[in-house]
Coordinates of C-alpha atoms in Angstrom, one line a residue:
M191 CA 0.0 0.0 0.0
N192 CA 1.4 3.4 -1.0
R193 CA 2.2 6.1 1.6
S194 CA -0.7 8.3 0.7
S195 CA -3.2 5.5 1.1
R196 CA -1.7 4.5 4.4
S197 CA -1.9 8.0 5.7
I198 CA -5.6 8.3 4.7
I199 CA -6.3 4.9 6.4
N200 CA -4.5 6.1 9.6
V201 CA -6.6 9.3 9.6
A202 CA -9.8 7.5 9.0
C203 CA -9.1 4.9 11.7
S204 CA -8.1 7.7 14.2
L205 CA -11.4 9.5 13.5
I206 CA -13.5 6.4 13.9
V207 CA -11.9 5.8 17.3
L208 CA -12.5 9.4 18.3
V209 CA -16.1 9.4 17.2
T210 CA -16.6 6.2 19.2
N211 CA -15.0 7.8 22.3
V212 CA -17.2 10.9 21.8
V213 CA -20.4 9.0 21.5
I214 CA -19.6 6.8 24.5
S215 CA -18.6 9.8 26.7
F216 CA -21.7 11.8 25.7
W217 CA -23.8 8.9 26.9
L218 CA -21.7 7.8 29.8
S219 CA -20.9 11.2 31.5
P220 CA -24.6 12.0 32.3
F221 CA -25.1 8.4 33.5
V222 CA -22.1 8.6 35.8
I223 CA -23.0 12.1 37.1
E224 CA -26.5 10.9 37.8
H225 CA -25.2 8.0 39.9
I226 CA -22.3 9.5 41.7
G227 CA -22.7 13.3 41.5
I228 CA -20.8 16.0 39.7
E229 CA -18.2 16.4 42.5
A230 CA -17.2 12.8 42.4
N231 CA -17.0 12.9 38.6
G232 CA -14.6 15.8 38.8
F233 CA -12.1 13.6 40.8
V234 CA -11.9 11.2 37.8
T235 CA -10.3 13.9 35.7
L236 CA -8.2 15.0 38.6
A237 CA -6.8 11.5 39.1
N238 CA -5.9 11.3 35.5
N239 CA -4.1 14.6 35.8
F240 CA -2.1 13.3 38.7
V241 CA -1.0 10.4 36.6
M242 CA 0.0 12.9 33.9
Y243 CA 2.3 14.5 36.5
A244 CA 3.9 11.1 37.2
A245 CA 4.2 10.4 33.5
L246 CA 6.4 13.5 33.1
I247 CA 9.3 11.5 34.7
T248 CA 8.9 8.4 32.5
G249 CA 8.3 10.7 29.5
A250 CA 11.9 12.0 29.8
L251 CA 13.0 8.6 28.7
N252 CA 10.0 7.4 26.8
S253 CA 8.8 10.3 24.7
M254 CA 11.5 10.1 22.0
A255 CA 11.6 6.3 21.9
A256 CA 9.5 5.9 18.7
R257 CA 11.6 8.5 16.9
F258 CA 15.0 6.9 17.7
I259 CA 13.8 3.3 17.2
T260 CA 12.0 4.2 13.9
I261 CA 15.1 5.9 12.4
E262 CA 17.4 2.9 13.2
Y263 CA 14.8 0.3 12.2
V264 CA 14.0 1.9 8.9
N265 CA 17.7 2.1 8.1
K266 CA 18.0 -1.6 9.0
D267 CA 20.4 -1.0 11.9
Y268 CA 18.5 -3.6 14.1
N269 CA 21.3 -3.8 16.7
K270 CA 21.0 -0.1 17.5
A271 CA 17.2 -0.2 17.3
N272 CA 17.3 -3.0 19.9
L273 CA 19.8 -1.1 22.0
Y274 CA 17.3 1.8 22.3
Y275 CA 14.4 -0.6 22.7
N276 CA 16.0 -2.5 25.6
S277 CA 17.6 0.5 27.3
I278 CA 14.2 2.3 27.5
F279 CA 12.6 -0.8 29.1
W280 CA 15.2 -1.2 31.8
G281 CA 15.3 2.6 32.4
K282 CA 11.6 2.7 32.9
L283 CA 11.7 -0.1 35.4
I284 CA 14.1 1.9 37.5
V285 CA 11.9 5.0 37.3
V286 CA 8.8 2.9 38.3
S287 CA 10.5 1.5 41.3
V288 CA 11.4 5.1 42.4
L289 CA 7.9 6.4 41.9
L290 CA 6.0 3.6 43.6
L291 CA 6.6 4.7 47.2
P292 CA 5.7 8.4 46.6
A293 CA 2.5 7.3 44.8
V294 CA 1.4 5.2 47.8
Y295 CA 2.1 8.2 50.1
L296 CA 0.2 10.5 47.8
I297 CA -2.9 8.3 47.9
V298 CA -2.8 7.8 51.7
R299 CA -2.4 11.5 52.3
L300 CA -4.6 12.7 49.4
D301 CA -7.2 14.4 51.7
N302 CA -4.4 16.7 52.9
L303 CA -3.6 17.8 49.4
V304 CA -7.0 18.5 47.8
V305 CA -10.5 19.1 49.2
I306 CA -12.5 15.9 49.2
P307 CA -16.1 15.6 50.6
S308 CA -16.0 13.2 53.6
D309 CA -18.7 10.9 52.2
I310 CA -16.6 9.9 49.2
M311 CA -13.2 10.1 50.7
L312 CA -12.5 6.3 50.6
D313 CA -14.0 6.0 47.1
V314 CA -11.8 8.7 45.7
K315 CA -8.6 7.1 47.2
V316 CA -9.5 3.7 45.7
L317 CA -10.1 5.5 42.4
F318 CA -6.6 7.0 42.5
S319 CA -5.2 3.6 43.4
F320 CA -6.6 2.0 40.3
I321 CA -5.6 4.9 38.0
F322 CA -2.0 4.8 39.4
M323 CA -2.0 1.0 39.1
S324 CA -2.8 1.2 35.4
F325 CA 0.0 3.7 35.0
F326 CA 2.6 1.6 36.7
I327 CA 1.6 -1.6 34.8
N328 CA 1.9 0.2 31.4
S329 CA 5.2 1.8 32.4
S330 CA 6.7 -1.6 33.5
F331 CA 6.5 -3.1 30.0
P332 CA 8.5 -2.4 26.9
N333 CA 7.5 0.3 24.3
W334 CA 5.1 -2.1 22.6
E335 CA 3.2 0.8 20.9
C336 CA 6.3 1.5 18.8
G337 CA 5.7 -1.5 16.5
T338 CA 2.7 0.1 14.8
Y339 CA 4.6 3.5 14.6
V340 CA 7.8 2.0 13.0
T341 CA 5.8 0.3 10.3
N342 CA 3.2 3.1 9.9
R343 CA 0.4 0.7 10.8
L344 CA -1.3 2.9 13.3
D345 CA -4.7 1.4 12.3
R346 CA -3.7 -1.7 14.3
D347 CA -3.4 0.4 17.4
Y348 CA -6.5 2.7 16.8
L349 CA -9.0 -0.1 16.3
P350 CA -8.1 -2.1 19.5
N351 CA -8.2 1.2 21.3
M352 CA -11.8 1.6 20.1
A353 CA -12.7 -1.9 21.2
T354 CA -11.3 -1.4 24.7
T355 CA -13.1 1.9 25.0
V356 CA -16.4 0.1 24.3
M357 CA -15.5 -2.6 26.8
R358 CA -14.6 0.1 29.5
C359 CA -18.0 1.6 29.0
L360 CA -19.8 -1.7 29.4
I361 CA -17.9 -2.5 32.6
I362 CA -18.8 0.8 34.1
F363 CA -22.4 0.5 33.1
M364 CA -22.7 -3.0 34.5
M365 CA -21.0 -2.1 37.8
M366 CA -23.0 1.1 38.3
T367 CA -26.4 -0.6 37.6
I368 CA -25.8 -4.0 39.4
L369 CA -23.7 -2.7 42.4
V370 CA -24.0 0.3 44.7
P371 CA -22.6 3.2 42.5
K372 CA -19.0 4.1 43.4
V373 CA -16.6 6.5 41.6
W374 CA -13.8 3.9 41.8
Y375 CA -15.5 1.7 39.3
I376 CA -14.3 4.1 36.6
G377 CA -10.7 3.5 37.7
F378 CA -11.2 -0.2 37.9
A379 CA -12.6 -0.4 34.3
S380 CA -9.7 1.8 33.0
C381 CA -7.2 -0.5 34.6
I382 CA -8.6 -3.7 33.2
T383 CA -9.0 -2.3 29.6
S384 CA -5.5 -0.7 29.6
I385 CA -4.0 -4.1 30.4
L386 CA -5.9 -5.7 27.5
L387 CA -4.7 -2.9 25.2
L388 CA -1.2 -3.5 26.4
I389 CA -1.4 -7.2 25.4
V390 CA -2.6 -6.3 21.9
R391 CA 0.2 -3.8 21.5
G392 CA 2.7 -6.5 22.5
Y393 CA 1.3 -8.8 19.9
N394 CA 1.5 -6.1 17.2
T395 CA 5.1 -5.3 18.0
H396 CA 6.0 -9.0 17.8
K397 CA 4.3 -9.5 14.4
L398 CA 5.1 -6.1 12.7
T399 CA 8.7 -5.6 13.9
P400 CA 10.1 -9.1 14.4
Y401 CA 13.7 -7.8 14.7
L402 CA 12.8 -5.9 17.9
R403 CA 13.5 -8.2 20.7
L404 CA 13.6 -7.8 24.5
G405 CA 16.7 -9.5 26.0
L406 CA 15.6 -10.8 29.4
K407 CA 18.1 -13.6 29.9
K408 CA 21.4 -12.6 31.4
G409 CA 23.5 -13.2 28.3
E410 CA 21.0 -11.4 26.1
R411 CA 20.5 -8.2 27.9
Q412 CA 21.1 -5.2 25.8
Y413 CA 21.3 -1.8 27.4
S414 CA 23.5 1.2 27.4
W415 CA 23.7 4.1 29.7
I416 CA 24.9 6.1 26.7
A417 CA 21.7 5.3 24.9
V418 CA 19.7 6.1 28.0
K419 CA 21.5 9.5 28.2
E420 CA 20.9 10.2 24.5
L421 CA 17.2 9.5 24.8
T422 CA 16.9 11.4 28.1
S423 CA 18.8 14.4 26.8
S424 CA 16.1 14.9 24.1
G425 CA 13.2 13.4 26.0
I426 CA 13.8 15.6 29.1
W427 CA 12.8 18.6 27.0
N428 CA 9.5 16.9 26.0
S429 CA 8.9 16.4 29.7
I430 CA 9.5 20.0 30.3
S431 CA 7.1 20.7 27.5
Q432 CA 4.5 18.6 29.3
V433 CA 5.1 20.5 32.5
G434 CA 4.3 23.7 30.6
I435 CA 1.2 22.1 29.1
L436 CA 0.1 21.0 32.5
L437 CA 0.5 24.5 33.9
L438 CA -1.5 25.7 30.9
L439 CA -4.3 23.2 30.9
G440 CA -3.8 20.6 33.7
L441 CA -3.9 22.7 36.8
D442 CA -7.3 24.3 36.2
L443 CA -9.1 21.6 38.1
I444 CA -6.7 21.9 41.1
L445 CA -7.0 25.7 41.1
C446 CA -10.8 25.4 41.0
N447 CA -10.7 22.8 43.8
L448 CA -8.4 25.0 46.0
Y449 CA -9.9 28.4 45.4
L450 CA -13.5 27.8 44.3
G451 CA -14.4 24.4 45.7
A452 CA -15.2 20.9 44.6
T453 CA -18.5 21.8 42.8
A454 CA -16.7 24.4 40.7
M455 CA -14.1 21.8 39.8
G456 CA -16.9 19.4 38.7
V457 CA -18.4 22.2 36.5
V458 CA -15.1 23.0 34.8
A459 CA -14.4 19.2 34.3
L460 CA -17.8 18.9 32.6
S461 CA -17.3 21.9 30.4
K462 CA -14.0 20.6 29.2
I463 CA -15.5 17.7 27.3
F464 CA -15.6 19.6 24.0
P465 CA -12.1 21.1 24.4
N466 CA -10.7 17.7 25.4
Y467 CA -12.2 16.1 22.3
M468 CA -11.0 18.9 20.1
S469 CA -7.5 18.3 21.5
Q470 CA -8.0 14.5 20.9
L471 CA -9.2 15.2 17.4
S472 CA -6.2 17.4 16.7
G473 CA -3.9 14.9 18.2
S474 CA -5.5 12.0 16.2
V475 CA -4.9 13.8 12.9
Q476 CA -1.5 15.0 14.0
G477 CA -0.5 11.4 15.1
A478 CA -1.8 9.9 11.9
F479 CA 0.9 11.8 9.9
G480 CA 3.6 11.7 12.6
A481 CA 4.9 8.2 11.6
E482 CA 5.2 9.0 7.9
L483 CA 7.0 12.3 8.7
T484 CA 9.6 10.5 10.8
I485 CA 10.1 7.7 8.2
N486 CA 10.6 10.3 5.4
Y487 CA 13.0 12.2 7.6
A488 CA 15.0 9.0 8.3
K489 CA 15.2 8.5 4.5
G490 CA 16.2 12.1 3.9
N491 CA 13.1 12.7 1.7
M492 CA 12.8 16.5 2.3
E493 CA 10.5 17.0 -0.7
D494 CA 8.2 14.3 0.6
I495 CA 8.2 16.0 4.0
Y496 CA 7.2 19.4 2.6
R497 CA 4.4 17.8 0.5
D498 CA 3.1 15.7 3.4
I499 CA 3.0 18.7 5.7
N500 CA 1.0 20.8 3.2
K501 CA -1.4 17.8 2.8
A502 CA -1.7 17.3 6.5
M503 CA -2.4 21.0 7.1
K504 CA -5.3 21.0 4.6
I505 CA -6.8 17.8 6.0
T506 CA -6.5 19.0 9.6
S507 CA -8.2 22.4 8.9
F508 CA -10.9 20.7 6.9
I509 CA -11.7 18.2 9.7
I510 CA -11.4 20.5 12.8
I511 CA -13.1 23.8 12.0
V512 CA -16.5 22.3 11.4
P513 CA -16.7 20.8 15.0
I514 CA -15.5 24.2 16.3
A515 CA -18.4 26.0 14.6
C516 CA -20.9 23.3 15.9
I517 CA -19.7 23.9 19.5
V518 CA -20.0 27.7 19.2
V519 CA -23.4 27.7 17.5
F520 CA -25.2 24.7 19.1
G521 CA -23.3 24.2 22.4
Y522 CA -26.0 25.7 24.6
Q523 CA -28.7 23.5 23.2
F524 CA -26.5 20.4 23.6
F525 CA -25.8 21.1 27.3
T526 CA -29.4 21.8 27.9
L527 CA -30.4 18.4 26.7
W528 CA -27.3 16.6 27.9
V529 CA -27.2 17.7 31.6
P530 CA -30.5 19.5 32.2
S531 CA -29.7 19.8 35.9
Q532 CA -26.7 22.1 35.2
D533 CA -26.3 25.7 34.0
A534 CA -26.1 25.2 30.2
Y535 CA -25.2 28.8 29.5
L536 CA -22.2 28.6 31.9
L537 CA -21.1 25.3 30.5
Q538 CA -21.3 26.7 26.9
T539 CA -19.4 29.8 27.8
L540 CA -16.6 27.9 29.5
S541 CA -16.5 25.4 26.6
V542 CA -16.2 28.2 24.0
L543 CA -13.5 30.0 25.9
A544 CA -11.4 26.8 26.0
T545 CA -12.0 25.9 22.3
L546 CA -11.7 29.1 20.3
G547 CA -7.9 28.9 20.1
Y548 CA -8.3 26.1 17.6
M549 CA -9.7 28.6 15.2
F550 CA -6.2 29.9 14.7
T551 CA -4.1 26.7 15.0
S552 CA -6.3 23.8 13.7
G553 CA -4.5 23.8 10.3
T554 CA -1.0 23.8 11.9
Q555 CA -1.3 20.9 14.3
I556 CA 1.1 18.8 12.2
L557 CA 3.9 21.3 12.9
Y558 CA 4.1 20.0 16.5
N559 CA 5.6 16.8 15.1
V560 CA 8.4 18.8 13.5
F561 CA 10.2 19.5 16.8
S562 CA 10.6 15.8 17.7
T563 CA 11.2 14.7 14.2
V564 CA 14.2 16.9 13.7
N565 CA 15.2 16.5 17.4
K566 CA 14.9 20.2 18.1
V567 CA 12.7 20.1 21.2
K568 CA 14.6 22.3 23.6
Q569 CA 13.4 25.7 22.4
N570 CA 9.8 24.5 22.1
A571 CA 10.0 23.1 25.7
I572 CA 11.2 26.4 27.1
A573 CA 8.5 28.4 25.2
I574 CA 5.8 26.1 26.5
L575 CA 7.1 26.2 30.1
I576 CA 7.2 30.0 30.1
S577 CA 3.7 30.2 28.7
G578 CA 2.5 27.7 31.3
V579 CA 4.1 29.6 34.2
C580 CA 2.6 32.9 32.9
S581 CA -0.9 31.3 32.5
M582 CA -0.8 29.8 36.1
F583 CA 0.2 33.1 37.8
I584 CA -2.3 35.2 35.7
T585 CA -5.1 32.7 36.5
I586 CA -4.3 32.7 40.3
I587 CA -4.3 36.6 40.3
L588 CA -7.6 36.9 38.5
V589 CA -9.3 34.2 40.6
K590 CA -8.1 35.8 43.9
F591 CA -8.6 39.5 43.1
T592 CA -11.4 39.6 40.6
D593 CA -14.9 38.3 40.2
L594 CA -14.1 36.3 37.0
G595 CA -13.8 33.0 38.9
I596 CA -14.0 30.0 36.7
Y597 CA -14.2 32.2 33.6
A598 CA -10.6 33.1 34.3
V599 CA -9.6 29.5 34.7
A600 CA -11.1 28.6 31.2
G601 CA -10.0 31.7 29.3
V602 CA -6.5 32.7 30.4
S603 CA -4.8 29.4 29.3
T604 CA -6.5 29.7 25.8
F605 CA -5.2 33.2 25.3
V606 CA -1.6 32.5 26.5
N607 CA -1.5 29.3 24.4
L608 CA -2.6 31.2 21.4
V609 CA 0.1 33.9 21.9
R610 CA 2.8 31.3 22.1
N611 CA 1.7 29.5 19.0
M612 CA 1.5 32.7 16.9
S613 CA 4.8 34.2 18.2
F614 CA 6.9 31.0 18.4
T615 CA 5.5 27.7 17.1
L616 CA 4.6 28.8 13.6
P617 CA 7.7 30.8 12.7
Q618 CA 10.2 28.4 14.4
T619 CA 8.9 25.3 12.7
A620 CA 8.9 27.0 9.3
M621 CA 12.6 27.9 9.8
Y622 CA 13.5 24.4 11.0
L623 CA 12.1 23.1 7.7
G624 CA 14.0 25.6 5.6
F625 CA 11.0 27.9 4.9
N626 CA 10.6 31.6 5.4
W627 CA 9.3 32.3 9.0
K628 CA 6.0 33.6 7.6
R629 CA 5.3 30.5 5.6
F630 CA 2.4 29.1 7.7
F631 CA 0.6 32.3 8.7
P632 CA -1.5 32.4 5.5
Q633 CA -2.9 29.0 6.6
V634 CA -3.9 30.5 9.9
L635 CA -5.7 33.4 8.3
Q636 CA -7.5 31.1 5.9
T637 CA -8.6 28.9 8.8
V638 CA -9.9 31.9 10.9
F639 CA -11.7 33.3 7.9
T640 CA -13.4 30.0 7.2
S641 CA -14.3 29.5 10.8
I642 CA -15.9 33.0 11.0
I643 CA -18.0 32.3 7.9
L644 CA -19.2 28.9 9.2
I645 CA -20.2 30.4 12.6
S646 CA -22.0 33.3 10.9
V647 CA -23.9 30.9 8.6
G648 CA -24.8 28.8 11.7
Y649 CA -26.3 31.7 13.6
L650 CA -28.2 32.8 10.5
V651 CA -29.9 29.5 9.9
K652 CA -30.2 28.4 13.5
P653 CA -33.5 30.2 14.2
Y654 CA -35.1 28.3 11.3
L655 CA -33.9 24.8 12.5
P656 CA -35.4 22.7 15.3
V657 CA -33.2 22.0 18.3
G658 CA -35.6 21.1 21.1
S659 CA -35.0 17.4 21.2
W660 CA -32.1 15.0 20.7
F661 CA -33.4 13.9 17.4
A662 CA -34.1 17.5 16.2
L663 CA -30.6 18.6 17.4
F664 CA -29.0 15.7 15.6
V665 CA -30.8 16.4 12.4
T666 CA -30.0 20.1 12.6
M667 CA -26.3 19.6 13.3
T668 CA -26.1 17.1 10.5
I669 CA -27.5 19.6 8.1
F670 CA -25.3 22.3 9.3
A671 CA -22.2 20.1 9.2
T672 CA -22.9 19.1 5.6
V673 CA -23.3 22.7 4.6
A674 CA -20.2 23.7 6.6
F675 CA -18.0 20.9 5.1
T676 CA -19.2 22.1 1.6
I677 CA -18.2 25.7 2.3
S678 CA -14.9 24.5 3.7
W679 CA -14.3 22.4 0.7
F680 CA -14.4 25.4 -1.6
I681 CA -12.5 27.8 0.7
L682 CA -9.7 25.6 1.9
L683 CA -9.0 23.6 -1.2
N684 CA -8.2 25.1 -4.6
K685 CA -9.5 23.8 -7.9
S686 CA -6.5 21.6 -8.5
E687 CA -6.6 20.0 -5.0
R688 CA -10.3 19.4 -5.3
R689 CA -9.8 17.7 -8.7
I690 CA -7.0 15.5 -7.4
F691 CA -9.1 14.5 -4.3
I692 CA -12.1 13.6 -6.4
S693 CA -9.9 11.6 -8.7
K694 CA -8.4 9.6 -5.9
I695 CA -11.8 8.8 -4.4
S696 CA -13.2 7.8 -7.8
N697 CA -10.2 5.5 -8.4
K698 CA -10.8 3.8 -5.0
I699 CA -14.4 3.3 -5.8
K700 CA -13.7 1.7 -9.2
R701 CA -11.2 -0.7 -7.6

């Protein structure tokens, strides 16, 4: 299968997985809130955030693994690929052993760190225990996800991911309905399904990359502190980037919990469902092209890299801006139907504040792959860290000394993130690839222009379309999405690109 077809399959599979996750979450979240309450549901997101903090340490070793292993494997230097593969495994085992005791202490003393209602204290601690257990199990095994990345067969990772998501939903539903509802059921289900996904990834790596082998016997052990140092010297900057991202986006629930209370934290967690899925949508499209970008870089195919980036930017914009317009135009009606017991206007406002940044950067998500592909992650890490620190301090000041409250929590990070992307990410990645620093700004202007048109059209036709029931809202959003995609088709793609796209689709159908 040629590279173009493989990329399209990767994108399609990633979108199928995302749609499945969205549908399940939209059904599951109100069900969970109804059974355990909005405060308890907020601690699920908080627990995952704490695991993200722990993952920063393993990320220093693990985040660049796929890049280094792929380059050596593609160039058929299997010895060096295995050296990286094994060194990462043994290095992660050391990190896990170091983190285990602090994690136990954190769970035991959790009530001293965050505000937890007394009636769910034990349940929340058990929830954290399962979430951390899942993290430690995954971190104690080799980088089995790299098999699909090295061979650009990401579909073999996306589809099992979808299956385990469905299974997780079924486990939670059955436990909530058969047993007395508890918040820790969510952590238990996540732990079970993550183990199953780990097994599938191990099988994929064994079948797709047979030359990658883990040396467990004494005479077969392959590891090198030099390799660990090489991986860590690059990966540490990715961990620093993640610290900045956490300061930007991951501390909002803690700030709400500490300054505004557990209920405010639950509201913000609920409002982030759209922004979280926009982030996942962006990451799905970005990840679908990441493997191909690394493979071409390993082969030295700079012309292919330039072409693939342009293609990815077009596809990303085309996919992401329509959901953005749907959120802005129909978010209030959705929240009214989805969680009728909550303030739909507040949830819509918070959701829009956290989402609007994608209007400017949706077409340039692929550029985030450039830093790791060319192994130039230091400057990006520093920029993200600075923006995260600024966002955190500005948010704290506004929460403490103004009446903005949770609006500040949702809006400041979006604004600071946007400033960093416009002033650093776009010009810097262009220069790394040999372009003029202004190369990607026309794409931003085109995306913003298209988004404004779509939102304007949505508000113009909204009064004439029914939205009072789930069926009516679904029909209305389907009609609007069809119109929006049509408008985007003519604005984002030129005549030649549309002709080539139609030709490829026609050839596929004829085959």
